[in-house]
Amino acid sequence: MTGPGASAVPDGPITFRALGPDDLPMLGSWLAEPHVHRWWHHDTSPEAVERDFGPAMRGEEPAEDLVAEVGGTPVGLLQRCRWYDYPEYVAELAPIYEVPPGAVTIDYLVGRPEHTGRGLGPRILAAAVDAVWKRYRDAPAIVVPVVATNRASWRALERVGFRRVAFGDLPPDNPADPPLSYVHRLDRPG
């Protein structure tokens, strides 16, 4: 978006911090944005946001939900976890791709529509990749399935070095989507 009312992407480095209780209203508003809701397809009521994100926030499950910030301004969400901490997802993916032991997956969103289409997604992903290698020092790869119709997401992954390694049917988050998904992988450097 350009012109009057457009909001520039804040300047500064991309950093991540743990999602906290005070962030849930902001996250709920992001999940309600049409460009996010289309792909994340969550109930955006305060109770549902707490139900869906509270357990990881409180350390009751192994996934991490992180607020992505640019120069201290919240701009999005990053989720990351080891695949094998969620064996049901490994089994779901197994017919089309064998996830290597120790591999991590990520998911992300850019919260405000005026921040989309400005290269922020690939910047968040590049910072997320660096953070994964530091946090999960033994992770051999990052493996990310993306519904095939979410072209912006899989193109952003490719821009930061992920390569498509498989495709096939997976249950989509949004029932409006066909099940075809692409699986992307990025190996730990050298």
PDB file of N, CA, C and O in Angstrom, residues 134-181:
ATOM      1  N   LYS A 134      20.735 -20.803  15.904  1.00  0.00           N
ATOM      2  CA  LYS A 134      21.310 -20.498  17.223  1.00  0.00           C
ATOM      3  C   LYS A 134      20.575 -21.231  18.343  1.00  0.00           C
ATOM      4  O   LYS A 134      21.200 -21.709  19.292  1.00  0.00           O
ATOM      5  N   ARG A 135      19.253 -21.302  18.253  1.00  0.00           N
ATOM      6  CA  ARG A 135      18.434 -21.914  19.316  1.00  0.00           C
ATOM      7  C   ARG A 135      18.522 -23.438  19.291  1.00  0.00           C
ATOM      8  O   ARG A 135      18.579 -24.078  20.328  1.00  0.00           O
ATOM      9  N   TYR A 136      18.499 -24.016  18.103  1.00  0.00           N
ATOM     10  CA  TYR A 136      18.505 -25.475  17.940  1.00  0.00           C
ATOM     11  C   TYR A 136      19.821 -25.873  17.284  1.00  0.00           C
ATOM     12  O   TYR A 136      19.882 -26.152  16.089  1.00  0.00           O
ATOM     13  N   ARG A 137      20.865 -25.900  18.062  1.00  0.00           N
ATOM     14  CA  ARG A 137      22.223 -26.067  17.533  1.00  0.00           C
ATOM     15  C   ARG A 137      22.458 -27.399  16.840  1.00  0.00           C
ATOM     16  O   ARG A 137      23.383 -27.519  16.041  1.00  0.00           O
ATOM     17  N   ASP A 138      21.639 -28.404  17.117  1.00  0.00           N
ATOM     18  CA  ASP A 138      21.809 -29.705  16.472  1.00  0.00           C
ATOM     19  C   ASP A 138      20.790 -29.949  15.356  1.00  0.00           C
ATOM     20  O   ASP A 138      20.765 -31.025  14.770  1.00  0.00           O
ATOM     21  N   ALA A 139      19.972 -28.953  15.051  1.00  0.00           N
ATOM     22  CA  ALA A 139      18.973 -29.124  13.985  1.00  0.00           C
ATOM     23  C   ALA A 139      19.677 -29.183  12.634  1.00  0.00           C
ATOM     24  O   ALA A 139      20.402 -28.258  12.280  1.00  0.00           O
ATOM     25  N   PRO A 140      19.454 -30.264  11.856  1.00  0.00           N
ATOM     26  CA  PRO A 140      20.107 -30.368  10.563  1.00  0.00           C
ATOM     27  C   PRO A 140      19.412 -29.567   9.468  1.00  0.00           C
ATOM     28  O   PRO A 140      20.016 -29.236   8.455  1.00  0.00           O
ATOM     29  N   ALA A 141      18.107 -29.265   9.693  1.00  0.00           N
ATOM     30  CA  ALA A 141      17.329 -28.622   8.631  1.00  0.00           C
ATOM     31  C   ALA A 141      16.078 -27.979   9.217  1.00  0.00           C
ATOM     32  O   ALA A 141      15.642 -28.323  10.318  1.00  0.00           O
ATOM     33  N   ILE A 142      15.529 -27.068   8.438  1.00  0.00           N
ATOM     34  CA  ILE A 142      14.212 -26.494   8.716  1.00  0.00           C
ATOM     35  C   ILE A 142      13.311 -26.975   7.597  1.00  0.00           C
ATOM     36  O   ILE A 142      13.632 -26.795   6.412  1.00  0.00           O
ATOM     37  N   VAL A 143      12.205 -27.617   7.955  1.00  0.00           N
ATOM     38  CA  VAL A 143      11.276 -28.190   6.981  1.00  0.00           C
ATOM     39  C   VAL A 143       9.916 -27.519   7.179  1.00  0.00           C
ATOM     40  O   VAL A 143       9.376 -27.537   8.292  1.00  0.00           O
ATOM     41  N   VAL A 144       9.391 -26.928   6.094  1.00  0.00           N
ATOM     42  CA  VAL A 144       8.168 -26.136   6.194  1.00  0.00           C
ATOM     43  C   VAL A 144       7.176 -26.537   5.110  1.00  0.00           C
ATOM     44  O   VAL A 144       7.434 -26.315   3.925  1.00  0.00           O
ATOM     45  N   PRO A 145       6.036 -27.126   5.480  1.00  0.00           N
ATOM     46  CA  PRO A 145       4.977 -27.344   4.499  1.00  0.00           C
ATOM     47  C   PRO A 145       4.123 -26.082   4.362  1.00  0.00           C
ATOM     48  O   PRO A 145       3.854 -25.403   5.359  1.00  0.00           O
ATOM     49  N   VAL A 146       3.723 -25.789   3.134  1.00  0.00           N
ATOM     50  CA  VAL A 146       2.894 -24.615   2.863  1.00  0.00           C
ATOM     51  C   VAL A 146       1.812 -25.030   1.875  1.00  0.00           C
ATOM     52  O   VAL A 146       2.110 -25.680   0.863  1.00  0.00           O
ATOM     53  N   VAL A 147       0.580 -24.653   2.151  1.00  0.00           N
ATOM     54  CA  VAL A 147      -0.487 -24.944   1.200  1.00  0.00           C
ATOM     55  C   VAL A 147      -0.120 -24.302  -0.149  1.00  0.00           C
ATOM     56  O   VAL A 147       0.367 -23.176  -0.210  1.00  0.00           O
ATOM     57  N   ALA A 148      -0.301 -25.044  -1.208  1.00  0.00           N
ATOM     58  CA  ALA A 148       0.168 -24.618  -2.533  1.00  0.00           C
ATOM     59  C   ALA A 148      -0.437 -23.297  -2.981  1.00  0.00           C
ATOM     60  O   ALA A 148       0.212 -22.531  -3.704  1.00  0.00           O
ATOM     61  N   THR A 149      -1.646 -23.004  -2.557  1.00  0.00           N
ATOM     62  CA  THR A 149      -2.295 -21.769  -2.985  1.00  0.00           C
ATOM     63  C   THR A 149      -1.740 -20.527  -2.272  1.00  0.00           C
ATOM     64  O   THR A 149      -2.032 -19.410  -2.684  1.00  0.00           O
ATOM     65  N   ASN A 150      -0.924 -20.720  -1.229  1.00  0.00           N
ATOM     66  CA  ASN A 150      -0.326 -19.580  -0.516  1.00  0.00           C
ATOM     67  C   ASN A 150       1.001 -19.227  -1.182  1.00  0.00           C
ATOM     68  O   ASN A 150       2.079 -19.388  -0.621  1.00  0.00           O
ATOM     69  N   ARG A 151       0.905 -18.721  -2.392  1.00  0.00           N
ATOM     70  CA  ARG A 151       2.085 -18.415  -3.197  1.00  0.00           C
ATOM     71  C   ARG A 151       3.029 -17.431  -2.500  1.00  0.00           C
ATOM     72  O   ARG A 151       4.242 -17.590  -2.549  1.00  0.00           O
ATOM     73  N   ALA A 152       2.476 -16.408  -1.859  1.00  0.00           N
ATOM     74  CA  ALA A 152       3.330 -15.416  -1.197  1.00  0.00           C
ATOM     75  C   ALA A 152       4.213 -16.078  -0.140  1.00  0.00           C
ATOM     76  O   ALA A 152       5.387 -15.725  -0.009  1.00  0.00           O
ATOM     77  N   SER A 153       3.680 -17.038   0.589  1.00  0.00           N
ATOM     78  CA  SER A 153       4.455 -17.681   1.643  1.00  0.00           C
ATOM     79  C   SER A 153       5.557 -18.564   1.074  1.00  0.00           C
ATOM     80  O   SER A 153       6.713 -18.474   1.489  1.00  0.00           O
ATOM     81  N   TRP A 154       5.216 -19.422   0.118  1.00  0.00           N
ATOM     82  CA  TRP A 154       6.279 -20.295  -0.394  1.00  0.00           C
ATOM     83  C   TRP A 154       7.297 -19.530  -1.228  1.00  0.00           C
ATOM     84  O   TRP A 154       8.471 -19.887  -1.248  1.00  0.00           O
ATOM     85  N   ARG A 155       6.884 -18.442  -1.851  1.00  0.00           N
ATOM     86  CA  ARG A 155       7.862 -17.605  -2.571  1.00  0.00           C
ATOM     87  C   ARG A 155       8.806 -16.906  -1.581  1.00  0.00           C
ATOM     88  O   ARG A 155       9.991 -16.774  -1.838  1.00  0.00           O
ATOM     89  N   ALA A 156       8.271 -16.466  -0.439  1.00  0.00           N
ATOM     90  CA  ALA A 156       9.125 -15.846   0.582  1.00  0.00           C
ATOM     91  C   ALA A 156      10.154 -16.858   1.100  1.00  0.00           C
ATOM     92  O   ALA A 156      11.324 -16.517   1.286  1.00  0.00           O
ATOM     93  N   LEU A 157       9.723 -18.096   1.315  1.00  0.00           N
ATOM     94  CA  LEU A 157      10.669 -19.134   1.736  1.00  0.00           C
ATOM     95  C   LEU A 157      11.767 -19.317   0.689  1.00  0.00           C
ATOM     96  O   LEU A 157      12.952 -19.401   1.032  1.00  0.00           O
ATOM     97  N   GLU A 158      11.379 -19.370  -0.563  1.00  0.00           N
ATOM     98  CA  GLU A 158      12.364 -19.559  -1.632  1.00  0.00           C
ATOM     99  C   GLU A 158      13.331 -18.375  -1.719  1.00  0.00           C
ATOM    100  O   GLU A 158      14.512 -18.562  -1.998  1.00  0.00           O
ATOM    101  N   ARG A 159      12.847 -17.182  -1.451  1.00  0.00           N
ATOM    102  CA  ARG A 159      13.714 -15.996  -1.497  1.00  0.00           C
ATOM    103  C   ARG A 159      14.837 -16.049  -0.473  1.00  0.00           C
ATOM    104  O   ARG A 159      15.879 -15.432  -0.669  1.00  0.00           O
ATOM    105  N   VAL A 160      14.608 -16.763   0.632  1.00  0.00           N
ATOM    106  CA  VAL A 160      15.653 -16.843   1.655  1.00  0.00           C
ATOM    107  C   VAL A 160      16.430 -18.159   1.597  1.00  0.00           C
ATOM    108  O   VAL A 160      17.194 -18.455   2.512  1.00  0.00           O
ATOM    109  N   GLY A 161      16.229 -18.932   0.521  1.00  0.00           N
ATOM    110  CA  GLY A 161      17.072 -20.103   0.311  1.00  0.00           C
ATOM    111  C   GLY A 161      16.429 -21.457   0.481  1.00  0.00           C
ATOM    112  O   GLY A 161      17.083 -22.480   0.251  1.00  0.00           O
ATOM    113  N   PHE A 162      15.169 -21.512   0.901  1.00  0.00           N
ATOM    114  CA  PHE A 162      14.496 -22.807   0.999  1.00  0.00           C
ATOM    115  C   PHE A 162      14.299 -23.365  -0.411  1.00  0.00           C
ATOM    116  O   PHE A 162      14.095 -22.610  -1.361  1.00  0.00           O
ATOM    117  N   ARG A 163      14.331 -24.680  -0.524  1.00  0.00           N
ATOM    118  CA  ARG A 163      14.052 -25.321  -1.804  1.00  0.00           C
ATOM    119  C   ARG A 163      12.886 -26.286  -1.624  1.00  0.00           C
ATOM    120  O   ARG A 163      12.729 -26.898  -0.562  1.00  0.00           O
ATOM    121  N   ARG A 164      12.084 -26.392  -2.656  1.00  0.00           N
ATOM    122  CA  ARG A 164      10.948 -27.302  -2.626  1.00  0.00           C
ATOM    123  C   ARG A 164      11.480 -28.724  -2.766  1.00  0.00           C
ATOM    124  O   ARG A 164      12.195 -29.044  -3.711  1.00  0.00           O
ATOM    125  N   VAL A 165      11.112 -29.592  -1.809  1.00  0.00           N
ATOM    126  CA  VAL A 165      11.620 -30.958  -1.809  1.00  0.00           C
ATOM    127  C   VAL A 165      10.526 -32.001  -2.005  1.00  0.00           C
ATOM    128  O   VAL A 165      10.826 -33.170  -2.245  1.00  0.00           O
ATOM    129  N   ALA A 166       9.273 -31.603  -1.888  1.00  0.00           N
ATOM    130  CA  ALA A 166       8.168 -32.559  -2.042  1.00  0.00           C
ATOM    131  C   ALA A 166       6.864 -31.788  -2.212  1.00  0.00           C
ATOM    132  O   ALA A 166       6.795 -30.583  -1.945  1.00  0.00           O
ATOM    133  N   PHE A 167       5.859 -32.507  -2.635  1.00  0.00           N
ATOM    134  CA  PHE A 167       4.509 -31.957  -2.672  1.00  0.00           C
ATOM    135  C   PHE A 167       3.535 -33.110  -2.520  1.00  0.00           C
ATOM    136  O   PHE A 167       3.866 -34.263  -2.810  1.00  0.00           O
ATOM    137  N   GLY A 168       2.367 -32.787  -2.048  1.00  0.00           N
ATOM    138  CA  GLY A 168       1.329 -33.798  -1.870  1.00  0.00           C
ATOM    139  C   GLY A 168       0.209 -33.244  -1.018  1.00  0.00           C
ATOM    140  O   GLY A 168       0.218 -32.074  -0.636  1.00  0.00           O
ATOM    141  N   ASP A 169      -0.746 -34.092  -0.738  1.00  0.00           N
ATOM    142  CA  ASP A 169      -1.934 -33.666  -0.011  1.00  0.00           C
ATOM    143  C   ASP A 169      -1.721 -33.718   1.503  1.00  0.00           C
ATOM    144  O   ASP A 169      -1.276 -34.733   2.047  1.00  0.00           O
ATOM    145  N   LEU A 170      -2.047 -32.602   2.151  1.00  0.00           N
ATOM    146  CA  LEU A 170      -2.053 -32.479   3.602  1.00  0.00           C
ATOM    147  C   LEU A 170      -3.338 -31.762   3.990  1.00  0.00           C
ATOM    148  O   LEU A 170      -3.848 -30.945   3.213  1.00  0.00           O
ATOM    149  N   PRO A 171      -3.870 -32.030   5.182  1.00  0.00           N
ATOM    150  CA  PRO A 171      -5.083 -31.314   5.594  1.00  0.00           C
ATOM    151  C   PRO A 171      -4.792 -29.810   5.693  1.00  0.00           C
ATOM    152  O   PRO A 171      -3.904 -29.406   6.436  1.00  0.00           O
ATOM    153  N   PRO A 172      -5.512 -28.976   4.942  1.00  0.00           N
ATOM    154  CA  PRO A 172      -5.258 -27.529   5.011  1.00  0.00           C
ATOM    155  C   PRO A 172      -5.825 -26.928   6.296  1.00  0.00           C
ATOM    156  O   PRO A 172      -6.784 -27.443   6.865  1.00  0.00           O
ATOM    157  N   ASP A 173      -5.212 -25.821   6.752  1.00  0.00           N
ATOM    158  CA  ASP A 173      -5.744 -25.101   7.915  1.00  0.00           C
ATOM    159  C   ASP A 173      -7.113 -24.515   7.606  1.00  0.00           C
ATOM    160  O   ASP A 173      -7.991 -24.487   8.452  1.00  0.00           O
ATOM    161  N   ASN A 174      -7.277 -24.027   6.389  1.00  0.00           N
ATOM    162  CA  ASN A 174      -8.542 -23.441   5.961  1.00  0.00           C
ATOM    163  C   ASN A 174      -9.257 -24.454   5.078  1.00  0.00           C
ATOM    164  O   ASN A 174      -8.730 -24.836   4.032  1.00  0.00           O
ATOM    165  N   PRO A 175     -10.427 -24.899   5.467  1.00  0.00           N
ATOM    166  CA  PRO A 175     -11.141 -25.891   4.663  1.00  0.00           C
ATOM    167  C   PRO A 175     -11.470 -25.423   3.244  1.00  0.00           C
ATOM    168  O   PRO A 175     -11.792 -26.243   2.383  1.00  0.00           O
ATOM    169  N   ALA A 176     -11.348 -24.123   2.990  1.00  0.00           N
ATOM    170  CA  ALA A 176     -11.597 -23.614   1.639  1.00  0.00           C
ATOM    171  C   ALA A 176     -10.464 -23.974   0.683  1.00  0.00           C
ATOM    172  O   ALA A 176     -10.632 -23.902  -0.538  1.00  0.00           O
ATOM    173  N   ASP A 177      -9.296 -24.341   1.232  1.00  0.00           N
ATOM    174  CA  ASP A 177      -8.137 -24.652   0.391  1.00  0.00           C
ATOM    175  C   ASP A 177      -8.141 -26.106  -0.054  1.00  0.00           C
ATOM    176  O   ASP A 177      -8.529 -26.990   0.707  1.00  0.00           O
ATOM    177  N   PRO A 178      -7.642 -26.350  -1.266  1.00  0.00           N
ATOM    178  CA  PRO A 178      -7.405 -27.737  -1.652  1.00  0.00           C
ATOM    179  C   PRO A 178      -6.253 -28.294  -0.820  1.00  0.00           C
ATOM    180  O   PRO A 178      -5.449 -27.525  -0.276  1.00  0.00           O
ATOM    181  N   PRO A 179      -6.138 -29.610  -0.704  1.00  0.00           N
ATOM    182  CA  PRO A 179      -5.119 -30.186   0.178  1.00  0.00           C
ATOM    183  C   PRO A 179      -3.684 -30.145  -0.356  1.00  0.00           C
ATOM    184  O   PRO A 179      -2.754 -30.426   0.401  1.00  0.00           O
ATOM    185  N   LEU A 180      -3.476 -29.777  -1.609  1.00  0.00           N
ATOM    186  CA  LEU A 180      -2.128 -29.786  -2.156  1.00  0.00           C
ATOM    187  C   LEU A 180      -1.223 -28.827  -1.392  1.00  0.00           C
ATOM    188  O   LEU A 180      -1.536 -27.646  -1.240  1.00  0.00           O
ATOM    189  N   SER A 181      -0.103 -29.352  -0.917  1.00  0.00           N
ATOM    190  CA  SER A 181       0.888 -28.547  -0.192  1.00  0.00           C
ATOM    191  C   SER A 181       2.267 -28.791  -0.780  1.00  0.00           C
ATOM    192  O   SER A 181       2.537 -29.855  -1.341  1.00  0.00           O
TER     193      SER A 181
END
